[in-house]
Tab-separated table of N, CA and C in Angstrom:
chain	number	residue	atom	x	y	z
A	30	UNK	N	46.236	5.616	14.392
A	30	UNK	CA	45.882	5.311	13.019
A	30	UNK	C	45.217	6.545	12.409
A	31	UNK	N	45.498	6.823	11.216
A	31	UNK	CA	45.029	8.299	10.785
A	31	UNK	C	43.622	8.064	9.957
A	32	UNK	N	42.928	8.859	9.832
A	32	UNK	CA	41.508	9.084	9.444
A	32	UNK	C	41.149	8.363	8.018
A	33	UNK	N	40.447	7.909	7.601
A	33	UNK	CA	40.605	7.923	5.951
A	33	UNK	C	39.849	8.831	5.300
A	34	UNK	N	40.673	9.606	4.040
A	34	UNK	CA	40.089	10.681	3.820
A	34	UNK	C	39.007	10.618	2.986
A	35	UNK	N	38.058	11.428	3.013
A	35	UNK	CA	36.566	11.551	1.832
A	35	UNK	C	36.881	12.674	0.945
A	36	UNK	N	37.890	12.452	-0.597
A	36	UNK	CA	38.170	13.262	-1.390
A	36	UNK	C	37.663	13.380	-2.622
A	37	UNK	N	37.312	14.208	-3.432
A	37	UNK	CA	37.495	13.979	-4.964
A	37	UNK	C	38.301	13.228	-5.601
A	38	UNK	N	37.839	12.548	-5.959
A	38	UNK	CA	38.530	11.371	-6.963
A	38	UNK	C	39.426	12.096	-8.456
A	39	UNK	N	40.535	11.660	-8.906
A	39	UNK	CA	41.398	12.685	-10.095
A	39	UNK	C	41.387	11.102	-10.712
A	40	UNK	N	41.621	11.602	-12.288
A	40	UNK	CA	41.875	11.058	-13.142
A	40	UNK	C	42.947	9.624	-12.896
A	41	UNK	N	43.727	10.205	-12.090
A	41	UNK	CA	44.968	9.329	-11.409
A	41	UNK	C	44.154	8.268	-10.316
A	42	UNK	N	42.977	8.331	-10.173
A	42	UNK	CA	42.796	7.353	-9.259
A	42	UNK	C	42.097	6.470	-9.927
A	43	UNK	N	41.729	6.609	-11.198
A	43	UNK	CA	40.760	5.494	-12.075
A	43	UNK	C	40.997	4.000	-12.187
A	44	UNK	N	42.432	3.848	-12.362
A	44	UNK	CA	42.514	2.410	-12.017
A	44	UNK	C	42.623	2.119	-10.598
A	45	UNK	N	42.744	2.790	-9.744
A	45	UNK	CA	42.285	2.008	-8.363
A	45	UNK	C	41.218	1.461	-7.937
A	46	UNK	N	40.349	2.885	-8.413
A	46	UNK	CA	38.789	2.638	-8.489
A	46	UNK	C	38.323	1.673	-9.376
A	47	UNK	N	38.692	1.530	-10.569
A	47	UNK	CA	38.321	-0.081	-11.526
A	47	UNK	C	38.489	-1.368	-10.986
A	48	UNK	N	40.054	-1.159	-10.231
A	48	UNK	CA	40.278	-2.529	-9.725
A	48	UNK	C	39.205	-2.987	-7.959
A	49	UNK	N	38.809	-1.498	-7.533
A	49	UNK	CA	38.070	-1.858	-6.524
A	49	UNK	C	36.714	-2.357	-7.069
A	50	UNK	N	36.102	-1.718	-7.913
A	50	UNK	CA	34.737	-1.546	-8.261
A	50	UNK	C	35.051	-3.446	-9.227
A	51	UNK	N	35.951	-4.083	-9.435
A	51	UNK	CA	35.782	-5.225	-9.970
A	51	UNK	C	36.149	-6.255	-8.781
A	52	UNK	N	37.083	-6.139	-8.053
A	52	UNK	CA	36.928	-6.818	-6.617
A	52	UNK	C	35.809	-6.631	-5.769
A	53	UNK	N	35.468	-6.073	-5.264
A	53	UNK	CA	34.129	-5.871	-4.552
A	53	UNK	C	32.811	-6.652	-5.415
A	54	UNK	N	32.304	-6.561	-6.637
A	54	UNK	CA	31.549	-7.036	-7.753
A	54	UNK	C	32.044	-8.765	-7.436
A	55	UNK	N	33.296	-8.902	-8.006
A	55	UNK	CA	33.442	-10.229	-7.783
A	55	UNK	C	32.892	-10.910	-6.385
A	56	UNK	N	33.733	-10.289	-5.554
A	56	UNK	CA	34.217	-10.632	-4.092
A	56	UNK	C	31.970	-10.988	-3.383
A	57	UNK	N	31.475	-10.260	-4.057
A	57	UNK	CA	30.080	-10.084	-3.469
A	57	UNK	C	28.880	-10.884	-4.400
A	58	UNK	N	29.600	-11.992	-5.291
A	58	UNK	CA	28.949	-12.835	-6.119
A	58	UNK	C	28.454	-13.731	-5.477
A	59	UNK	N	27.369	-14.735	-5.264
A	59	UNK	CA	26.367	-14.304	-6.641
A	59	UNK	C	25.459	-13.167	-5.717
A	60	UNK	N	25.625	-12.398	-4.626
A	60	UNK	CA	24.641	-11.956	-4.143
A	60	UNK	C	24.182	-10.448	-4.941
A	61	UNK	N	25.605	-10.089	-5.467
A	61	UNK	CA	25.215	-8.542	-6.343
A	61	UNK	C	25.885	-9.867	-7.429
A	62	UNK	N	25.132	-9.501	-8.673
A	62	UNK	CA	25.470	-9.649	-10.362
A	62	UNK	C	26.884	-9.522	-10.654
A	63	UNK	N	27.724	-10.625	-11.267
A	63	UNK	CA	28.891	-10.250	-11.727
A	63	UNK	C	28.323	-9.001	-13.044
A	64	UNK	N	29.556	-8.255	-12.965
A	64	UNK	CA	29.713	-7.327	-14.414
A	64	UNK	C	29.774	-8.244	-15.129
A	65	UNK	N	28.600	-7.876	-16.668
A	65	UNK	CA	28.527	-8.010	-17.529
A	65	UNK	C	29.498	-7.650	-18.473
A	66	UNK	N	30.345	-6.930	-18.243
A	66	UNK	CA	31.250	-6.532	-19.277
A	66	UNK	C	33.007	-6.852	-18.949
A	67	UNK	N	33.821	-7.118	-19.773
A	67	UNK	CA	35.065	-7.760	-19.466
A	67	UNK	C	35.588	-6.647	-18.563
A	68	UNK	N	36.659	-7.572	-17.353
A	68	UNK	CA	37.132	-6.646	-16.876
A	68	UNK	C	37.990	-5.318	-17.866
A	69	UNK	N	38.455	-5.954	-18.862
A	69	UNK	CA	39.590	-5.034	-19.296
A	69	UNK	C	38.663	-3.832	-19.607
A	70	UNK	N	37.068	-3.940	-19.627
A	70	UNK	CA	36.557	-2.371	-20.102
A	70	UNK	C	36.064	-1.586	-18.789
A	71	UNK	N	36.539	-2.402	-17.887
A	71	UNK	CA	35.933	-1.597	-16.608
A	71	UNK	C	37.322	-0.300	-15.986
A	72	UNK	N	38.320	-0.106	-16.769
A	72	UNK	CA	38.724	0.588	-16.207
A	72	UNK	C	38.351	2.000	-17.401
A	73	UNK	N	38.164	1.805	-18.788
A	73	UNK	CA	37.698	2.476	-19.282
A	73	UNK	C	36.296	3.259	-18.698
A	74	UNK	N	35.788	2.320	-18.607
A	74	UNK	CA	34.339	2.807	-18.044
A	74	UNK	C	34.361	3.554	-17.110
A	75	UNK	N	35.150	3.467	-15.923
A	75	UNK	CA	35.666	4.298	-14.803
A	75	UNK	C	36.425	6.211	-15.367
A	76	UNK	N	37.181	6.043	-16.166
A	76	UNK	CA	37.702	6.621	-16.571
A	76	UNK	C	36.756	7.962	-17.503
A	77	UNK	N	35.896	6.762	-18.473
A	77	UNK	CA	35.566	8.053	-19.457
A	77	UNK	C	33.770	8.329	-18.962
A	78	UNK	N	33.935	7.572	-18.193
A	78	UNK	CA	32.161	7.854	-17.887
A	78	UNK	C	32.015	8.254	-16.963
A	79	UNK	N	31.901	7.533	-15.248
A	79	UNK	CA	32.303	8.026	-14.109
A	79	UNK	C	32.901	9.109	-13.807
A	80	UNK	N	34.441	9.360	-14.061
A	80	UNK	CA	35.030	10.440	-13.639
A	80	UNK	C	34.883	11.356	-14.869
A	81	UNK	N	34.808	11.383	-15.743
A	81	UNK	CA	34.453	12.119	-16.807
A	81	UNK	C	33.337	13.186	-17.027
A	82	UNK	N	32.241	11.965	-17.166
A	82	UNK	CA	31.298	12.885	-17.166
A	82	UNK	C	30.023	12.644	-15.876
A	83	UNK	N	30.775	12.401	-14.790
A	83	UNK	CA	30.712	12.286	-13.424
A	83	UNK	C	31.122	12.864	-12.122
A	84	UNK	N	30.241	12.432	-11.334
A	84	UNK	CA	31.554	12.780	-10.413
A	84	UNK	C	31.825	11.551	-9.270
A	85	UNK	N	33.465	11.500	-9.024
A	85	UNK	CA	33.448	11.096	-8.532
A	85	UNK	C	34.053	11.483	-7.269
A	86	UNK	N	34.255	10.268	-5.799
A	86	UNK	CA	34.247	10.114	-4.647
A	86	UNK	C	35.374	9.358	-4.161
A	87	UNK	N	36.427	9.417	-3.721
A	87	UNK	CA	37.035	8.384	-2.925
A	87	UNK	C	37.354	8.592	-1.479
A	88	UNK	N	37.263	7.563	-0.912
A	88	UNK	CA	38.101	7.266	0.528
A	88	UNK	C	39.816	6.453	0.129
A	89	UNK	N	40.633	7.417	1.066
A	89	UNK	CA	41.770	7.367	1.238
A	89	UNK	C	42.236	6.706	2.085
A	90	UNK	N	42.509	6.150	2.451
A	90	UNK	CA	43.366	5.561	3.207
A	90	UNK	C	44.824	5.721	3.581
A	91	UNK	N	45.696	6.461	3.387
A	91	UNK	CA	46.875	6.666	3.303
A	91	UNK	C	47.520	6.389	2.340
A	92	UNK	N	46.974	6.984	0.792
A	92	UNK	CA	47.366	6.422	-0.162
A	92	UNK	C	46.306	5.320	-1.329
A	93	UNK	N	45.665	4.729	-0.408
A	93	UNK	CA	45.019	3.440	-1.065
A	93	UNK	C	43.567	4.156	-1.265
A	94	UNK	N	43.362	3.660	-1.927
A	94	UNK	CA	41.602	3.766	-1.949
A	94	UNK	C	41.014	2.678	-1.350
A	95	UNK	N	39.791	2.469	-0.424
A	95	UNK	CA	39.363	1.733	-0.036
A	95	UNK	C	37.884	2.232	-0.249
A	96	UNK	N	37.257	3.061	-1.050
A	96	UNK	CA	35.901	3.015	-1.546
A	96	UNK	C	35.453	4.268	-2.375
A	97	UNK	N	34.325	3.853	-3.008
A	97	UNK	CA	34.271	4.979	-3.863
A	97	UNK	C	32.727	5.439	-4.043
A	98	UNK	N	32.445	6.704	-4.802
A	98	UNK	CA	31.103	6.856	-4.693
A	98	UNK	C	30.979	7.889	-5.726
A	99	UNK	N	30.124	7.402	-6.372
A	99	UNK	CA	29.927	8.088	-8.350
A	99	UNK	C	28.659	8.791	-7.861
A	100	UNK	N	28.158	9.692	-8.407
A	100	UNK	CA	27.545	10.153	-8.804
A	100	UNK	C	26.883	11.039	-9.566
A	101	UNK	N	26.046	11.472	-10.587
A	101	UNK	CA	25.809	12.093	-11.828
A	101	UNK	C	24.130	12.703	-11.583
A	102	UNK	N	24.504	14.007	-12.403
A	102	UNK	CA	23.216	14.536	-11.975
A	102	UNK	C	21.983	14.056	-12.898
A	103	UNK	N	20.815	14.631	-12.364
A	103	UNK	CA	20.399	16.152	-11.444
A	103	UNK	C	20.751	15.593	-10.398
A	104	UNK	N	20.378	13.876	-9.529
A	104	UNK	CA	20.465	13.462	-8.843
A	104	UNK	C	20.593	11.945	-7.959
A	105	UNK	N	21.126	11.481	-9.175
A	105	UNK	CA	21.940	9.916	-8.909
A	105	UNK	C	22.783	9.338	-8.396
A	106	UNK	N	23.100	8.585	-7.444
A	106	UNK	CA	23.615	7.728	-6.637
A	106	UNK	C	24.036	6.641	-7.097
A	107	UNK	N	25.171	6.181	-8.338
A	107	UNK	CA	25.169	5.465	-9.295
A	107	UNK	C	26.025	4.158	-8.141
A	108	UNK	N	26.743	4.421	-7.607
A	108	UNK	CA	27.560	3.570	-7.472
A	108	UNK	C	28.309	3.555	-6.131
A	109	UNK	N	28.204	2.629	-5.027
A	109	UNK	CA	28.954	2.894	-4.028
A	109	UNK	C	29.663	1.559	-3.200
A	110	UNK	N	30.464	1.749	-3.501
A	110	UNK	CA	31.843	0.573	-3.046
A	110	UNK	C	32.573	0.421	-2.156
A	111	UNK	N	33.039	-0.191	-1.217
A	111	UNK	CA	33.789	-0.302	0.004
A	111	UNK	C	34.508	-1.198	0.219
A	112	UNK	N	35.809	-1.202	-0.119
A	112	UNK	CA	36.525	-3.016	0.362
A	112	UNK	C	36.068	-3.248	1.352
A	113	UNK	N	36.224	-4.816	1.132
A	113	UNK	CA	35.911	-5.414	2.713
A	113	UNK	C	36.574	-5.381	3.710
A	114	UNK	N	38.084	-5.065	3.720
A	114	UNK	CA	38.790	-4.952	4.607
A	114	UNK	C	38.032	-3.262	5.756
A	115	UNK	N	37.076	-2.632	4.965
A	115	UNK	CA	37.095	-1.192	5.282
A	115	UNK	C	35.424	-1.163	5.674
A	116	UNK	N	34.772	-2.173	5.693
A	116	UNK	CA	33.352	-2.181	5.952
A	116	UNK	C	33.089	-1.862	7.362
A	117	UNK	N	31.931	-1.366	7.648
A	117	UNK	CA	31.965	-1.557	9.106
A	117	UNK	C	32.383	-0.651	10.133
A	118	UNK	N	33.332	0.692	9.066
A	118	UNK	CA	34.059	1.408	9.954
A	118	UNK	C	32.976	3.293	9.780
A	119	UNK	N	32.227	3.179	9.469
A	119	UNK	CA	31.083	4.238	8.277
A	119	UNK	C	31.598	5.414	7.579
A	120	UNK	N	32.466	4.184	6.472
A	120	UNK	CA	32.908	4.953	5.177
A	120	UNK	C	31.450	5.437	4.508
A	121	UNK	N	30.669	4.416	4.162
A	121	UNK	CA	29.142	4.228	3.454
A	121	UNK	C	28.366	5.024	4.023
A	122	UNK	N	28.112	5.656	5.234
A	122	UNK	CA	27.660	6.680	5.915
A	122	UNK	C	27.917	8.388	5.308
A	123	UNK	N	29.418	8.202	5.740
A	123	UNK	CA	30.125	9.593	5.199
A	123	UNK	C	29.823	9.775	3.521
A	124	UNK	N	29.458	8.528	2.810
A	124	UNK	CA	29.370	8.789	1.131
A	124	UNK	C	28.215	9.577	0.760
A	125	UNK	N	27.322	8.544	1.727
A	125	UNK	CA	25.518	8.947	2.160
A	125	UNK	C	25.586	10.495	2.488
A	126	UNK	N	26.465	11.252	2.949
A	126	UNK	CA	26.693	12.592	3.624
A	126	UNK	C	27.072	13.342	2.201
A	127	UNK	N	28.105	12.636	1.710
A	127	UNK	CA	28.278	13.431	0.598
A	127	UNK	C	27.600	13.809	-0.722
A	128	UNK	N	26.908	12.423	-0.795
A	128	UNK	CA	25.390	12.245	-1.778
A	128	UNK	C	24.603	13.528	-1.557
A	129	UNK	N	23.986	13.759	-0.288
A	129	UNK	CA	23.255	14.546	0.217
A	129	UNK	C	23.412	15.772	0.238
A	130	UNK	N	24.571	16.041	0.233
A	130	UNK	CA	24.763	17.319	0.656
A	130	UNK	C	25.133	17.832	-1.018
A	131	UNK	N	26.292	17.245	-1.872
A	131	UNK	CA	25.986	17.641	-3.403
A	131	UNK	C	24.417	17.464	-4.005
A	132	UNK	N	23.229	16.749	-3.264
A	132	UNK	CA	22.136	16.513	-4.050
A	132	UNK	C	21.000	17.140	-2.895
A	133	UNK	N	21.110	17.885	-2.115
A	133	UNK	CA	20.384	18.482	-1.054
A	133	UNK	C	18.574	18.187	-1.246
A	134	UNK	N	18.594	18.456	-2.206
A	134	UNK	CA	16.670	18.023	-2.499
A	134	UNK	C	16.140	16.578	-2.619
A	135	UNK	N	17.127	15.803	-2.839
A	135	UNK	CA	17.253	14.523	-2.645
A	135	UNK	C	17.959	13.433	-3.642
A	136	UNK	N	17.911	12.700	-3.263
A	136	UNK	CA	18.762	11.447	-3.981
A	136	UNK	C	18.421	10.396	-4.208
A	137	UNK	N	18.710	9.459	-5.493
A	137	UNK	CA	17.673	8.741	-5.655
A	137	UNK	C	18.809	7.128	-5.960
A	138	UNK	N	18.811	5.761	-6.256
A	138	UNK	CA	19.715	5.355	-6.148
A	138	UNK	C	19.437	3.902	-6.860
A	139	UNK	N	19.639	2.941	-7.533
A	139	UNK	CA	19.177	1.984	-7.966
A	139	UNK	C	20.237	0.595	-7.231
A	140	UNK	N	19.485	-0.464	-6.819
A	140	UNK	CA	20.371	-1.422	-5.949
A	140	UNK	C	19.191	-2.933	-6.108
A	141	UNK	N	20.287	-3.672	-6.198
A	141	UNK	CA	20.366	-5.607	-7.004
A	141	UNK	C	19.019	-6.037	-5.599
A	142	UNK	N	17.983	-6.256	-5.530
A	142	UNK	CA	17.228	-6.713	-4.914
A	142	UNK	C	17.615	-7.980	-3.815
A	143	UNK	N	18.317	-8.453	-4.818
A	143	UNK	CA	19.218	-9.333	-3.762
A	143	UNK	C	20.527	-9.155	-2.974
A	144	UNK	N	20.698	-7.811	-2.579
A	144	UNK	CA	22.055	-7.094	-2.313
A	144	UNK	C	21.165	-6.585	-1.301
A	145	UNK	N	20.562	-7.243	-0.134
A	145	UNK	CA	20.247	-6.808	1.403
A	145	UNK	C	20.747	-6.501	2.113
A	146	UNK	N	21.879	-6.380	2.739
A	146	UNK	CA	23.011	-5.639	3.034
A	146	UNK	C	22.535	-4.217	2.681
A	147	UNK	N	22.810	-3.990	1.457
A	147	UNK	CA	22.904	-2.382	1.182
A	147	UNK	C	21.127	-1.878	0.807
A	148	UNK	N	20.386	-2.892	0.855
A	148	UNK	CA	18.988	-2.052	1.383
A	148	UNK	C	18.664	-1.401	2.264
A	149	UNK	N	19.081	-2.518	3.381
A	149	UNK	CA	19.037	-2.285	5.067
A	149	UNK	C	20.338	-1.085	5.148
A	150	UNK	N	20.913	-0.845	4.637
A	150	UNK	CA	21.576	0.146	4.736
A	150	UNK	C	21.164	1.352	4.472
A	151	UNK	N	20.946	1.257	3.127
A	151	UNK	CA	20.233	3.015	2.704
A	151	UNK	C	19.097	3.116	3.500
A	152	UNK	N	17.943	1.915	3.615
A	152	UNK	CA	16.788	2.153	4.390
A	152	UNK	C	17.392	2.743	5.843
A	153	UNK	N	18.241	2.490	6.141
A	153	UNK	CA	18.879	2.847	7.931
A	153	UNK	C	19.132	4.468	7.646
A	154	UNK	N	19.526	5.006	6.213
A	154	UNK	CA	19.590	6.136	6.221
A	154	UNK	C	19.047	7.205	5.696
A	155	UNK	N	17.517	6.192	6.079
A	155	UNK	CA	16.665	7.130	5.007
A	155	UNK	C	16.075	7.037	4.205
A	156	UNK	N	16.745	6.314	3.259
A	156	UNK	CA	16.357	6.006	1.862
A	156	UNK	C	14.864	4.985	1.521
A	157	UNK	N	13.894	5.057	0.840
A	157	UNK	CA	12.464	4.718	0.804
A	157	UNK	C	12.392	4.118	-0.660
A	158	UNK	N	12.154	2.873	-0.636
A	158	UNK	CA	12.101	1.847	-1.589
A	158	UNK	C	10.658	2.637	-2.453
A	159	UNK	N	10.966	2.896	-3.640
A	159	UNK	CA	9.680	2.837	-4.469
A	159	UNK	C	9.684	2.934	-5.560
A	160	UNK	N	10.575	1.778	-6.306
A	160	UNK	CA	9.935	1.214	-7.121
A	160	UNK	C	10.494	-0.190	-7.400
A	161	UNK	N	10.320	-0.985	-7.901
A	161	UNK	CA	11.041	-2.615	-8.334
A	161	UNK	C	10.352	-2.724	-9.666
A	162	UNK	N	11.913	-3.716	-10.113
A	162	UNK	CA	11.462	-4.275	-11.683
A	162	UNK	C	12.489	-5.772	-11.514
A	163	UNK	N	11.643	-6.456	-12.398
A	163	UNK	CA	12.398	-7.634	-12.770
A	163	UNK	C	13.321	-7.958	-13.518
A	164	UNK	N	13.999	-7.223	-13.795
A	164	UNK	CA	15.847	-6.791	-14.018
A	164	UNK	C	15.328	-6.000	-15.454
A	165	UNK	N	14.854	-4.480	-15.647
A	165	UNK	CA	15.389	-3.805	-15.821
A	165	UNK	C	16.790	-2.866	-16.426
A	166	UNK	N	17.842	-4.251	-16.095
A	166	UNK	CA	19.147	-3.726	-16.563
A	166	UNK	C	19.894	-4.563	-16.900
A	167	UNK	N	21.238	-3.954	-17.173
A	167	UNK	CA	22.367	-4.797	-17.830
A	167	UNK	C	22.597	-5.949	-17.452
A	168	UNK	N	22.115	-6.420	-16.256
A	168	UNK	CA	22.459	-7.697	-15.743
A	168	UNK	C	21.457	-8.624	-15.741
A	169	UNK	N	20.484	-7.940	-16.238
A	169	UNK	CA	19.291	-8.251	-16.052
A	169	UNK	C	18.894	-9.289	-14.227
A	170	UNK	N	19.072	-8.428	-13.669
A	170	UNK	CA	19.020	-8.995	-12.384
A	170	UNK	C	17.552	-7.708	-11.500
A	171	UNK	N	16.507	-8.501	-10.947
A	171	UNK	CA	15.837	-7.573	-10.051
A	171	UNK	C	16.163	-7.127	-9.235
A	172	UNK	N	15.797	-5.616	-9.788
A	172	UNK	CA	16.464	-4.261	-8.875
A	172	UNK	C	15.095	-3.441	-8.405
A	173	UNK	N	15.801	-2.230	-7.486
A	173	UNK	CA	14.792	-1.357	-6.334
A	173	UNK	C	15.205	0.089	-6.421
A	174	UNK	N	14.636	0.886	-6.788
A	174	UNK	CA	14.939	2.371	-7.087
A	174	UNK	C	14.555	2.738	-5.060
A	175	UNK	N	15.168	3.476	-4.621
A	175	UNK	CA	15.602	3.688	-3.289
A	175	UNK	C	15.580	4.974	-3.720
A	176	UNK	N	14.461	6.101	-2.971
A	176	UNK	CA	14.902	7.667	-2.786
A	176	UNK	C	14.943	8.074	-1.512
A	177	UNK	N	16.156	9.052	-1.410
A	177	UNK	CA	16.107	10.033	0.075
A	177	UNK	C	15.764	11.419	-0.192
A	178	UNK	N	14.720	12.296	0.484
A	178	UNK	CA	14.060	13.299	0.806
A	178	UNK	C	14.386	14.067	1.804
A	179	UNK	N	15.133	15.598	1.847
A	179	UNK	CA	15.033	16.159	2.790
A	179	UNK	C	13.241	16.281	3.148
A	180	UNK	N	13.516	16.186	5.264
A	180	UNK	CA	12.423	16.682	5.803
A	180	UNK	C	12.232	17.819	5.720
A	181	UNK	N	11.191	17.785	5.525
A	181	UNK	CA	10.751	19.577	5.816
A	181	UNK	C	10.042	19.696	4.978
């Protein structure tokens, strides 16, 4: 079975990435917030914001995308996605690698308070809870600002 690749994401992959980033959202209800906004604007959003004036991340699969990972400077960690078929295998690890290494002084990351899974995750890699609000955002759902720090 061949590797899945950790590439730059092109313009051409925006609706893959929309349709993942709205399956995964769904697929992980009610524990992460459905999107607030209709699907039909989530591929826009992908398109002119994310990859635009972003950057983005995908894993390959032979073709497919099976996860993705946005991020926008100086040093944000906007967004990180993984089908479920692809969990488990440390796509989310290698993203964490790539975060880091484009954001070397550190990285900072905002995540649904009730999305434990991916606390215990970033916390596994580092990442140091400090700050919480009582939804804060579009979903108005309570969230946890998560930063990682090079040692030294």
């Amino acid at each position: 079975m061949p590797s899945v690749a950790i590439r730059p994401a092109t313009p051409d992959d925006a609706p893959a990435v929309a349709e993942l980033f709205w399956q995964v959202r769904t697929e992980s209800a009610p524990r992460i917030p459905m999107i607030v906004h209709p699907r039909e604007s989530v591929l826009a959003f992908v398109e002119h914001v994310l990859i635009a004036d972003g950057e983005v991340w995908v894993a390959d699969d032979d073709g497919r995308v099976v996860g993705f990972l946005a991020l926008a400077e100086p040093d944000e960690l906007g967004h990180l996605y993984i089908a479920s078929d692809h969990t488990g295998r440390g796509l989310g690890a290698r993203f964490v690698e790539v975060a880091r290494e484009r954001f070397p002084d550190g990285v900072q990351l905002w995540a649904f308070q009730s999305n434990t899974g991916a606390l215990r995750f970033y916390e596994r890699h580092g990442f140091v809870p400090v700050e919480w609000t009582e939804g804060d955002n579009e979903e108005g759902a309570p969230d946890v600002r998560l930063v990682w720090r090079p040692r030294g």
